[in-house]
XYZ file of C-alpha atoms in Angstrom:
662
model
C -40.775 3.862 21.221
C -43.339 6.586 21.733
C -42.653 10.285 21.466
C -43.474 10.694 25.161
C -40.857 8.150 26.084
C -38.387 9.871 23.812
C -38.888 13.240 25.393
C -38.451 11.913 28.948
C -36.746 14.044 31.566
C -34.222 16.628 30.536
C -30.551 15.801 30.091
C -29.814 17.367 33.473
C -32.391 15.188 35.150
C -30.966 12.105 33.472
C -27.453 12.975 34.587
C -28.768 13.641 38.091
C -30.518 10.269 38.186
C -27.332 8.502 37.107
C -25.314 10.440 39.677
C -27.722 9.499 42.476
C -27.640 5.835 41.449
C -23.830 5.728 41.284
C -23.532 7.642 44.559
C -25.791 5.083 46.222
C -23.639 2.255 44.910
C -20.443 3.957 46.115
C -21.979 4.642 49.547
C -23.041 1.011 49.845
C -19.575 -0.086 48.770
C -17.801 2.121 51.342
C -20.072 1.873 54.390
C -22.368 -1.050 53.701
C -20.165 -3.943 54.794
C -20.943 -3.369 58.499
C -24.673 -2.767 58.061
C -25.425 -5.187 55.223
C -22.711 -7.843 55.195
C -24.968 -10.168 53.162
C -24.856 -7.639 50.302
C -21.155 -8.348 49.757
C -21.135 -12.103 50.143
C -24.209 -14.198 49.563
C -24.883 -16.229 52.737
C -24.303 -19.937 52.279
C -27.937 -20.655 53.095
C -29.122 -18.383 50.269
C -27.133 -20.165 47.584
C -29.286 -22.269 45.304
C -27.775 -25.666 44.382
C -28.342 -25.255 40.650
C -25.289 -27.451 39.938
C -26.742 -30.373 41.902
C -30.104 -29.983 40.192
C -28.600 -29.882 36.709
C -26.183 -32.737 37.449
C -29.088 -34.791 38.804
C -31.123 -34.025 35.689
C -28.315 -35.315 33.450
C -27.975 -38.469 35.602
C -31.743 -38.985 35.441
C -31.701 -38.632 31.659
C -28.906 -41.169 31.406
C -30.189 -43.741 33.886
C -33.950 -43.420 34.404
C -35.616 -41.357 31.673
C -37.832 -43.380 29.394
C -40.310 -42.711 26.591
C -42.277 -45.935 27.162
C -40.961 -48.083 24.331
C -37.343 -47.024 24.800
C -35.181 -45.171 27.287
C -33.348 -41.886 26.755
C -30.027 -43.747 26.800
C -31.280 -46.007 23.989
C -32.398 -42.879 22.101
C -28.915 -41.330 22.360
C -27.378 -44.582 21.137
C -29.807 -44.524 18.190
C -28.825 -40.942 17.368
C -25.162 -41.922 17.652
C -25.683 -44.777 15.196
C -27.528 -42.490 12.745
C -24.631 -40.008 12.769
C -21.840 -42.574 12.968
C -22.824 -44.588 9.860
C -22.484 -41.777 7.272
C -19.438 -40.422 9.130
C -17.635 -43.749 8.770
C -18.515 -43.825 5.066
C -17.167 -40.313 4.432
C -14.109 -41.075 6.558
C -13.433 -44.155 4.443
C -13.670 -42.084 1.262
C -11.355 -39.329 2.500
C -8.951 -40.960 4.918
C -9.044 -44.633 5.804
C -10.306 -46.330 2.656
C -11.912 -49.787 2.845
C -9.079 -52.171 3.765
C -11.411 -55.192 3.819
C -12.337 -54.542 0.186
C -8.823 -53.474 -0.792
C -9.989 -49.975 -1.741
C -7.810 -46.943 -0.898
C -9.251 -43.549 0.052
C -9.490 -40.765 -2.487
C -6.008 -39.580 -3.378
C -4.862 -36.049 -2.577
C -4.903 -35.254 -6.307
C -8.439 -36.572 -6.560
C -9.712 -34.439 -3.655
C -8.021 -31.321 -5.043
C -9.482 -32.079 -8.497
C -13.004 -32.552 -7.117
C -12.955 -29.282 -5.168
C -11.490 -27.478 -8.181
C -14.401 -28.812 -10.250
C -16.877 -27.533 -7.651
C -15.132 -24.161 -7.760
C -15.206 -24.047 -11.565
C -18.915 -24.781 -11.658
C -19.734 -22.067 -9.113
C -17.219 -19.347 -9.981
C -15.146 -20.250 -13.019
C -11.410 -20.744 -13.269
C -10.550 -18.190 -10.596
C -12.473 -19.987 -7.871
C -11.249 -23.359 -9.130
C -7.653 -22.177 -8.774
C -8.319 -20.738 -5.296
C -9.954 -23.864 -3.860
C -7.376 -26.150 -5.453
C -4.559 -23.993 -4.052
C -6.035 -24.102 -0.550
C -6.018 -27.901 -0.508
C -2.577 -28.045 -2.134
C -1.323 -25.708 0.621
C -2.559 -28.189 3.235
C -0.792 -31.056 1.451
C 2.495 -29.151 1.200
C 2.450 -28.414 4.947
C 2.074 -32.146 5.615
C -1.347 -31.906 7.329
C -3.344 -33.857 4.750
C -4.409 -36.766 6.971
C -5.535 -34.447 9.781
C -7.346 -32.179 7.317
C -9.288 -35.120 5.871
C -10.401 -36.155 9.386
C -11.626 -32.605 9.969
C -13.284 -32.455 6.547
C -15.133 -35.722 7.226
C -16.672 -34.239 10.396
C -17.594 -31.041 8.545
C -19.171 -32.973 5.660
C -21.508 -34.701 8.137
C -22.161 -31.828 10.548
C -22.933 -29.147 7.951
C -25.864 -30.857 6.130
C -27.437 -31.892 9.445
C -26.999 -28.358 10.778
C -28.502 -26.804 7.667
C -31.491 -29.174 7.543
C -32.087 -28.925 11.293
C -31.876 -25.134 11.284
C -34.134 -24.946 8.227
C -36.694 -27.239 9.875
C -36.791 -25.290 13.153
C -36.956 -22.017 11.224
C -39.915 -23.253 9.148
C -41.802 -24.369 12.255
C -41.067 -21.055 13.971
C -42.291 -19.165 10.890
C -45.565 -21.078 10.900
C -46.089 -21.056 14.680
C -45.598 -17.764 16.587
C -45.811 -19.693 19.862
C -42.920 -21.929 18.813
C -40.978 -18.856 17.669
C -41.417 -17.203 21.076
C -40.412 -20.424 22.830
C -37.322 -21.090 20.728
C -35.895 -17.545 20.769
C -34.515 -17.660 24.357
C -33.209 -21.173 23.655
C -31.308 -19.863 20.626
C -29.988 -16.985 22.760
C -28.630 -19.456 25.293
C -27.173 -21.753 22.612
C -25.286 -18.800 21.116
C -24.066 -17.268 24.382
C -23.339 -20.204 26.671
C -19.668 -21.288 26.359
C -19.121 -24.410 24.327
C -17.106 -25.999 27.128
C -20.203 -25.899 29.332
C -22.190 -28.382 27.287
C -19.260 -30.590 26.355
C -19.623 -32.467 29.658
C -23.284 -33.537 29.294
C -22.653 -34.384 25.635
C -19.671 -36.476 26.677
C -21.788 -38.274 29.287
C -24.711 -38.864 26.938
C -22.879 -39.707 23.691
C -19.472 -40.937 24.875
C -15.986 -39.932 23.730
C -15.551 -39.855 19.956
C -16.383 -38.120 16.682
C -20.155 -38.457 17.182
C -20.063 -36.435 20.409
C -17.918 -33.842 18.623
C -20.429 -33.605 15.766
C -23.324 -33.197 18.224
C -21.450 -30.366 20.001
C -20.748 -28.760 16.621
C -24.441 -28.921 15.718
C -25.488 -27.205 18.953
C -22.973 -24.442 18.228
C -23.603 -24.017 14.497
C -27.349 -24.596 14.100
C -28.844 -21.459 15.784
C -27.711 -18.978 13.067
C -29.370 -21.127 10.388
C -32.605 -21.171 12.397
C -32.529 -17.390 12.862
C -31.690 -16.744 9.196
C -34.542 -19.037 8.091
C -37.039 -17.222 10.321
C -35.844 -13.832 9.062
C -35.667 -14.838 5.379
C -39.156 -16.348 5.321
C -40.646 -13.320 7.069
C -39.163 -11.056 4.382
C -40.600 -12.893 1.380
C -42.599 -10.195 -0.465
C -46.340 -10.321 0.058
C -46.861 -10.202 -3.715
C -45.120 -13.566 -4.102
C -47.138 -15.119 -1.270
C -50.398 -13.762 -2.726
C -49.465 -15.109 -6.149
C -48.922 -18.575 -4.655
C -52.348 -18.451 -3.028
C -53.997 -17.240 -6.219
C -52.676 -20.192 -8.228
C -54.027 -22.596 -5.585
C -50.855 -23.802 -3.872
C -51.365 -26.117 -0.929
C -49.549 -25.374 2.339
C -46.768 -27.772 1.427
C -46.433 -26.336 -2.089
C -46.470 -22.821 -0.679
C -43.536 -23.704 1.586
C -41.298 -25.649 -0.802
C -42.196 -24.125 -4.179
C -42.821 -20.505 -3.215
C -41.405 -19.435 0.163
C -38.137 -21.394 0.272
C -37.127 -20.636 -3.362
C -37.944 -16.951 -2.820
C -35.724 -16.888 0.275
C -32.947 -18.956 -1.315
C -30.247 -16.257 -1.279
C -30.619 -15.540 2.424
C -30.834 -19.248 3.242
C -27.524 -19.856 1.471
C -25.933 -17.201 3.661
C -27.237 -19.149 6.655
C -25.642 -22.289 5.233
C -22.379 -20.370 4.921
C -22.598 -19.477 8.613
C -23.103 -23.129 9.524
C -19.924 -24.038 7.614
C -17.816 -21.328 9.223
C -19.064 -22.021 12.750
C -18.468 -25.748 12.260
C -14.858 -24.966 11.388
C -14.601 -22.715 14.451
C -15.477 -25.740 16.562
C -12.804 -28.123 15.270
C -10.315 -27.436 18.094
C -12.820 -27.597 20.939
C -14.443 -30.649 19.370
C -11.041 -32.337 19.339
C -11.192 -32.363 23.163
C -13.989 -34.932 23.014
C -12.603 -37.111 20.262
C -12.904 -35.292 16.930
C -9.162 -35.506 16.125
C -7.923 -33.853 12.945
C -6.448 -30.364 12.651
C -8.044 -29.281 15.937
C -6.145 -31.991 17.793
C -2.914 -30.843 16.108
C -3.445 -27.272 17.362
C -4.347 -28.493 20.861
C -1.291 -30.762 21.026
C 0.958 -27.915 19.894
C -0.529 -25.633 22.577
C 0.175 -28.211 25.271
C 3.804 -28.502 24.050
C 4.049 -24.689 23.576
C 5.144 -25.445 20.008
C 4.101 -22.198 18.334
C 5.327 -23.174 14.863
C 3.382 -26.447 14.703
C 0.275 -24.813 16.133
C 0.466 -21.953 13.637
C 0.813 -24.358 10.714
C -2.186 -26.413 11.834
C -4.142 -23.184 12.403
C -3.277 -21.940 8.907
C -4.511 -25.231 7.476
C -7.855 -24.649 9.223
C -7.853 -21.161 7.687
C -7.169 -22.638 4.221
C -10.026 -25.106 4.679
C -12.304 -22.296 5.846
C -11.377 -20.040 2.918
C -12.055 -22.800 0.380
C -15.418 -23.798 1.880
C -16.445 -20.180 2.514
C -15.751 -19.043 -1.043
C -17.464 -22.129 -2.470
C -20.609 -21.663 -0.391
C -20.761 -17.939 -1.213
C -20.346 -18.679 -4.916
C -23.120 -21.280 -4.837
C -25.347 -18.785 -2.991
C -24.902 -16.366 -5.901
C -25.130 -19.060 -8.578
C -28.843 -19.806 -8.345
C -30.433 -22.411 -10.614
C -29.253 -22.842 -14.190
C -31.420 -24.161 -17.042
C -30.684 -27.783 -17.914
C -28.649 -28.240 -21.059
C -30.288 -30.119 -23.918
C -28.852 -33.377 -25.204
C -27.987 -36.815 -23.787
C -27.425 -37.449 -20.063
C -23.602 -36.887 -20.069
C -24.060 -33.556 -21.886
C -26.655 -32.447 -19.337
C -24.424 -33.327 -16.384
C -20.860 -32.481 -17.473
C -19.524 -31.749 -13.976
C -20.858 -35.018 -12.588
C -19.203 -36.917 -15.450
C -15.962 -34.986 -14.920
C -16.068 -35.746 -11.165
C -16.459 -39.480 -11.761
C -13.623 -39.334 -14.276
C -11.365 -37.552 -11.748
C -12.084 -40.207 -9.103
C -11.466 -43.141 -11.458
C -8.343 -41.734 -13.105
C -6.679 -40.546 -9.876
C -7.443 -43.848 -8.139
C -5.886 -45.808 -11.005
C -2.906 -43.452 -11.037
C -2.492 -43.963 -7.291
C -2.355 -47.740 -7.748
C 0.585 -47.530 -10.179
C 2.333 -44.426 -8.767
C 2.302 -44.090 -4.926
C 3.119 -40.366 -5.094
C -0.253 -39.809 -6.780
C -2.054 -41.497 -3.860
C -0.165 -40.052 -0.884
C 1.616 -36.695 -0.925
C 5.355 -37.548 -0.897
C 7.345 -36.749 2.222
C 10.210 -34.968 0.366
C 7.710 -32.551 -1.232
C 6.504 -31.330 2.163
C 7.631 -28.036 3.663
C 7.405 -26.938 7.259
C 8.007 -23.451 8.645
C 7.333 -24.553 12.206
C 10.995 -24.490 13.287
C 11.447 -21.005 11.830
C 8.545 -19.541 13.832
C 9.686 -21.315 16.989
C 13.165 -19.777 16.583
C 11.590 -16.334 16.060
C 9.706 -16.632 19.355
C 12.844 -17.854 21.096
C 14.873 -14.900 19.770
C 12.240 -12.423 20.991
C 12.302 -14.027 24.434
C 16.102 -13.927 24.650
C 16.536 -10.321 23.487
C 13.433 -8.575 24.853
C 12.570 -10.500 28.023
C 13.157 -7.562 30.393
C 11.164 -5.136 28.225
C 8.235 -7.518 27.947
C 8.232 -8.167 31.689
C 8.300 -4.422 32.401
C 5.277 -3.815 30.180
C 3.435 -6.715 31.749
C 4.140 -5.670 35.346
C 3.259 -2.025 34.660
C -0.185 -2.861 33.313
C -0.825 -5.505 35.955
C 0.089 -3.299 38.906
C -1.413 -0.028 37.679
C -4.547 -1.125 35.854
C -5.578 -4.746 35.942
C -5.167 -5.657 39.603
C -6.817 -2.416 40.915
C -9.781 -2.909 38.579
C -10.057 -6.540 39.626
C -10.052 -5.698 43.342
C -12.594 -2.911 42.822
C -15.065 -5.115 40.952
C -14.703 -8.083 43.300
C -15.308 -5.741 46.246
C -18.593 -4.383 44.878
C -21.783 -5.525 46.658
C -23.785 -7.893 44.490
C -27.076 -6.247 45.444
C -25.659 -2.869 44.358
C -24.527 -4.262 41.001
C -27.990 -5.771 40.509
C -29.523 -2.392 41.284
C -27.200 -0.647 38.838
C -28.082 -3.171 36.114
C -31.781 -2.628 36.824
C -31.396 1.154 36.686
C -29.476 0.977 33.401
C -32.156 -1.320 31.982
C -34.934 0.985 33.131
C -33.272 4.065 31.618
C -32.567 2.356 28.299
C -35.525 0.033 27.801
C -38.040 0.511 30.575
C -39.315 -2.066 33.029
C -39.121 -4.909 30.483
C -35.343 -4.545 30.356
C -34.838 -3.589 34.012
C -36.444 -6.723 35.469
C -34.461 -9.351 33.483
C -31.216 -7.416 33.971
C -31.675 -7.433 37.741
C -32.985 -11.000 37.840
C -30.049 -12.427 35.872
C -27.561 -10.551 38.080
C -29.186 -11.915 41.241
C -29.207 -15.422 39.764
C -25.460 -15.201 39.198
C -24.985 -14.213 42.828
C -27.189 -17.043 44.091
C -25.052 -19.649 42.298
C -22.181 -18.863 44.690
C -19.918 -17.849 41.777
C -20.058 -14.063 42.318
C -16.299 -13.581 42.675
C -15.609 -15.654 39.556
C -18.280 -13.688 37.691
C -16.714 -10.348 38.684
C -13.309 -11.690 37.620
C -14.876 -12.487 34.255
C -16.334 -8.963 34.039
C -12.931 -7.479 34.942
C -11.001 -9.476 32.327
C -13.665 -8.886 29.700
C -13.907 -5.177 30.520
C -10.165 -4.493 30.418
C -9.771 -6.523 27.217
C -12.675 -4.770 25.509
C -11.238 -1.398 26.574
C -7.940 -2.150 24.832
C -9.695 -3.688 21.826
C -11.769 -0.531 21.360
C -8.729 1.723 21.894
C -7.026 -0.161 19.043
C -10.069 -0.791 16.876
C -11.550 2.705 16.828
C -8.463 4.552 15.478
C -7.724 1.786 12.989
C -11.346 1.830 11.846
C -11.394 5.632 11.516
C -8.165 5.670 9.484
C -9.292 2.748 7.305
C -12.701 4.280 6.605
C -11.040 7.388 5.146
C -8.569 5.544 2.878
C -9.558 2.830 0.404
C -6.051 1.382 0.058
C -5.689 1.065 3.831
C -9.138 -0.507 4.202
C -8.249 -3.116 1.550
C -5.196 -4.205 3.548
C -6.983 -3.978 6.898
C -9.929 -6.015 5.636
C -7.659 -8.785 4.366
C -5.880 -8.840 7.731
C -9.010 -8.962 9.893
C -10.623 -11.556 7.609
C -7.612 -13.785 8.226
C -7.659 -13.046 11.977
C -11.348 -13.921 12.165
C -10.776 -17.262 10.454
C -7.747 -18.170 12.559
C -8.682 -20.590 15.376
C -8.971 -18.878 18.733
C -6.475 -21.264 20.340
C -3.742 -20.014 18.019
C -3.898 -16.596 19.713
C -2.941 -18.158 23.016
C 0.367 -19.696 21.935
C 2.467 -16.577 21.187
C 1.003 -14.828 24.244
C 1.954 -17.751 26.496
C 5.443 -18.055 24.989
C 6.144 -14.334 25.498
C 4.396 -13.615 28.810
C 3.894 -17.028 30.471
C 0.522 -17.856 32.089
C -1.800 -15.474 33.944
C -4.345 -12.707 33.488
C -2.098 -10.536 31.320
C -1.570 -13.352 28.826
C -5.298 -14.023 28.774
C -6.008 -10.342 28.165
C -3.612 -10.189 25.204
C -5.218 -13.225 23.579
C -8.705 -11.813 24.136
C -7.742 -8.413 22.691
C -6.213 -10.016 19.581
C -9.337 -12.134 19.068
C -11.955 -9.447 19.764
C -10.473 -6.405 18.018
C -11.923 -7.429 14.637
C -15.574 -6.352 15.211
C -14.414 -3.051 16.723
C -12.614 -2.230 13.464
C -15.252 -3.635 11.123
C -18.268 -1.897 12.680
C -16.428 1.428 12.967
C -15.682 1.333 9.238
C -19.241 0.229 8.504
C -20.711 3.114 10.480
C -18.410 5.828 9.095
C -18.856 4.698 5.492
C -22.615 4.570 5.927
C -22.946 8.277 6.761
C -25.070 10.111 4.206
C -22.655 11.996 1.836
C -25.143 14.870 1.613
C -24.663 15.602 5.323
C -20.883 15.666 4.847
C -21.247 18.044 1.896
C -23.522 20.246 3.998
C -20.844 20.349 6.685
C -18.177 21.362 4.159
C -20.477 24.023 2.753
C -20.755 25.463 6.263
C -16.971 25.678 6.509
C -16.277 22.705 8.780
C -12.735 21.386 8.789
C -12.011 17.680 8.250
C -11.615 17.199 11.995
C -14.940 18.912 12.728
C -16.694 16.812 10.082
C -15.259 13.668 11.652
C -16.098 14.592 15.259
C -19.407 16.405 14.810
C -20.977 14.573 11.880
C -19.411 11.225 11.023
C -18.681 9.848 14.501
C -21.993 11.113 15.846
C -24.041 9.480 13.076
C -21.924 6.309 13.176
C -22.343 5.917 16.950
C -25.118 3.263 16.732
C -22.918 1.021 14.532
C -19.920 1.646 16.793
C -22.041 0.566 19.773
C -23.020 -2.598 17.918
C -19.309 -3.152 17.298
C -18.763 -2.763 21.040
C -21.513 -5.310 21.597
C -19.858 -7.825 19.266
C -16.448 -7.126 20.807
C -17.871 -8.075 24.216
C -19.395 -11.266 22.791
C -16.076 -12.240 21.174
C -14.206 -11.459 24.394
C -16.521 -13.614 26.505
C -16.219 -16.552 24.134
C -12.422 -16.264 24.187
C -12.273 -15.933 27.982
C -13.484 -19.497 28.412
C -10.601 -20.711 26.251
C -8.079 -18.609 28.185
C -8.868 -20.748 31.209
C -6.071 -22.934 29.824
C -3.544 -20.252 30.885
C -4.600 -20.154 34.522
C -7.258 -17.459 34.886
C -9.587 -17.601 37.894
C -12.832 -16.625 36.188
C -15.970 -18.498 35.179
C -14.111 -20.004 32.232
C -11.789 -21.749 34.692
C -14.837 -23.140 36.505
C -16.172 -24.501 33.223
C -12.799 -26.027 32.373
C -12.466 -27.627 35.835
C -15.962 -29.068 35.472
C -14.948 -30.502 32.083
C -11.880 -32.215 33.526
C -13.984 -33.647 36.393
C -16.903 -34.592 34.111
C -19.185 -32.551 36.430
C -22.063 -31.653 34.122
C -23.970 -29.574 36.696
C -21.046 -27.341 37.705
C -20.045 -26.827 34.069
C -23.554 -25.868 33.005
C -24.023 -23.436 35.915
C -20.716 -21.651 35.227
C -21.547 -21.576 31.509
C -25.004 -20.163 32.210
C -23.426 -17.404 34.320
C -21.255 -16.427 31.332
C -24.376 -16.497 29.155
C -26.235 -14.251 31.625
C -23.407 -11.696 31.561
C -23.464 -11.782 27.753
C -27.254 -11.393 27.616
C -27.252 -8.440 30.030
C -24.511 -6.652 28.075
C -26.157 -7.457 24.738
C -29.611 -6.219 25.717
C -28.355 -3.012 27.363
C -26.108 -2.047 24.447
C -28.758 -2.883 21.848
C -31.271 -0.756 23.737
C -28.762 2.093 23.936
C -27.994 1.850 20.210
C -31.711 1.819 19.387
C -32.310 4.975 21.444
C -29.431 6.765 19.738
C -30.667 5.755 16.280
C -34.124 7.037 17.133
C -32.808 10.353 18.431
C -30.684 10.806 15.324
C -33.660 10.064 13.105
C -32.011 6.944 11.692
C -34.590 4.414 12.876
C -37.347 3.270 10.547
C -40.319 5.525 10.865
C -38.488 8.085 12.962
C -38.493 11.726 12.174
C -35.387 13.603 11.237
C -35.350 15.871 14.237
C -33.871 15.004 17.618
């Protein structure tokens, strides 16, 4: 941003401009319904039938699209076969075995032993014990069969996601045109609700694990593509020049210079693919994935909090094991090959084969070694269900009073206010905010996306989404900011808080719904509680990140000038940490929007409900349009907040190349 743009009008002029804009919106809201009735409700003739167009496009792809030698439907069946064959093989190894050949699946001891070996190779005995304990925990809770179904899907989805993301990232690095074309596609893939593209995937690939894996790939692949693009662009020029000097071809430059130099960052991208694949297990179970996700979904439908919590904790255990393993392998790098005969050079491979053979033989003679015995299992599901029941019996009136107070005094008034706003006024406000924060390039898309939402005929549902998201984010920030400030000042508190929010972030989003539904029944208040619990994590994390990143020399300068601890916090730390706190707000909004689609299961009336209805009716067009509206809201919020954070960083002299004066 140029210095001229930075100087801009004075603060008074900026405040005056905002006041005029808001006054215009309020005037339109109060007196505009008689003069401009179309500004409050889009006339039926103005609505664009995007749902029919998109639904027709999916039908055309399924029935008429052809590439000459084969049709699109034949192509999807080919893709299904390519994914299904290795999935069936992995499933046989982990869960079903090969009954025709009389071969059992890997025993629970064998799987634990293999993952412990992987952990020992990457991180020593500590990691081996951790990964082995995670899988043993799953066995003790009696979720082994479901966990192996989930693991089979992850084992197939993760390599495809990593290779696909790496391939797209490489092409984007080589071709700026492809990079510009794929960036908005990645934005949409990461912001559109997963439910929205479940319907077309279901239509194109049918009900089953393959459709679930395809949905997982769409959800998990974009971060790998972005990380690849970023990592390759940051390879030092000295390394690239050295590759050219020694005469590397283009292919050698890519695979022997660029990719190895960016290996650490690429492994972090692989870690993201693993974690996002695990985040998808519950939603993927809706289209046939089965496994632990189906257990959580079944428990939610029965309102069985204990069973759902146990299945959710098993997903957490699986995520912890795979996360720590992938992080350890990212740090491991390449080791020199040991000298000696083949077994000495590959000790872990030999040990893995030995584990498989020995545990399989043990399972043939001792059934308890093959299948985890029923008497050894432990379930805490009944205990947690009784806890929820006791809370309901003893505190029902108190809980209802809290719920009704917030509904009547905050949520319903905000909802009515937002739904009553004229869509053209909201579009103007979005354009003005974009112009103030990022100029015309931000103003035009902000206004255009807002108008597009209105023209879909889903304006009221969109405003309901904004109301639920806004109220939830408000509470999440009111909780997250104080917790983050206290944690940033105390190491012992931050250690406990970090462990808690790490666990919360790994817990499946559906698990948050169950206690809220059991305590407060269905409705907006229940949805808000679940969204707050799910989205409070980034508010805490980014607040701590910003406060701990303040230059200690500035704090010492403040103390030298006689500032109290409170003055240092308010006038130095919070001010300098504001850009990170705004990014935390940005992420809190993104988390809230993703959770809102799931809260459609508890009877909200927002865009998430439209997506869910479209899923139940297999209406691909309606689902995609509602999902795109959610994505547009996310994109508008993301761009405006990022622009605001960038301006603050520049004014504080924290941006690269910026001066230190305001």
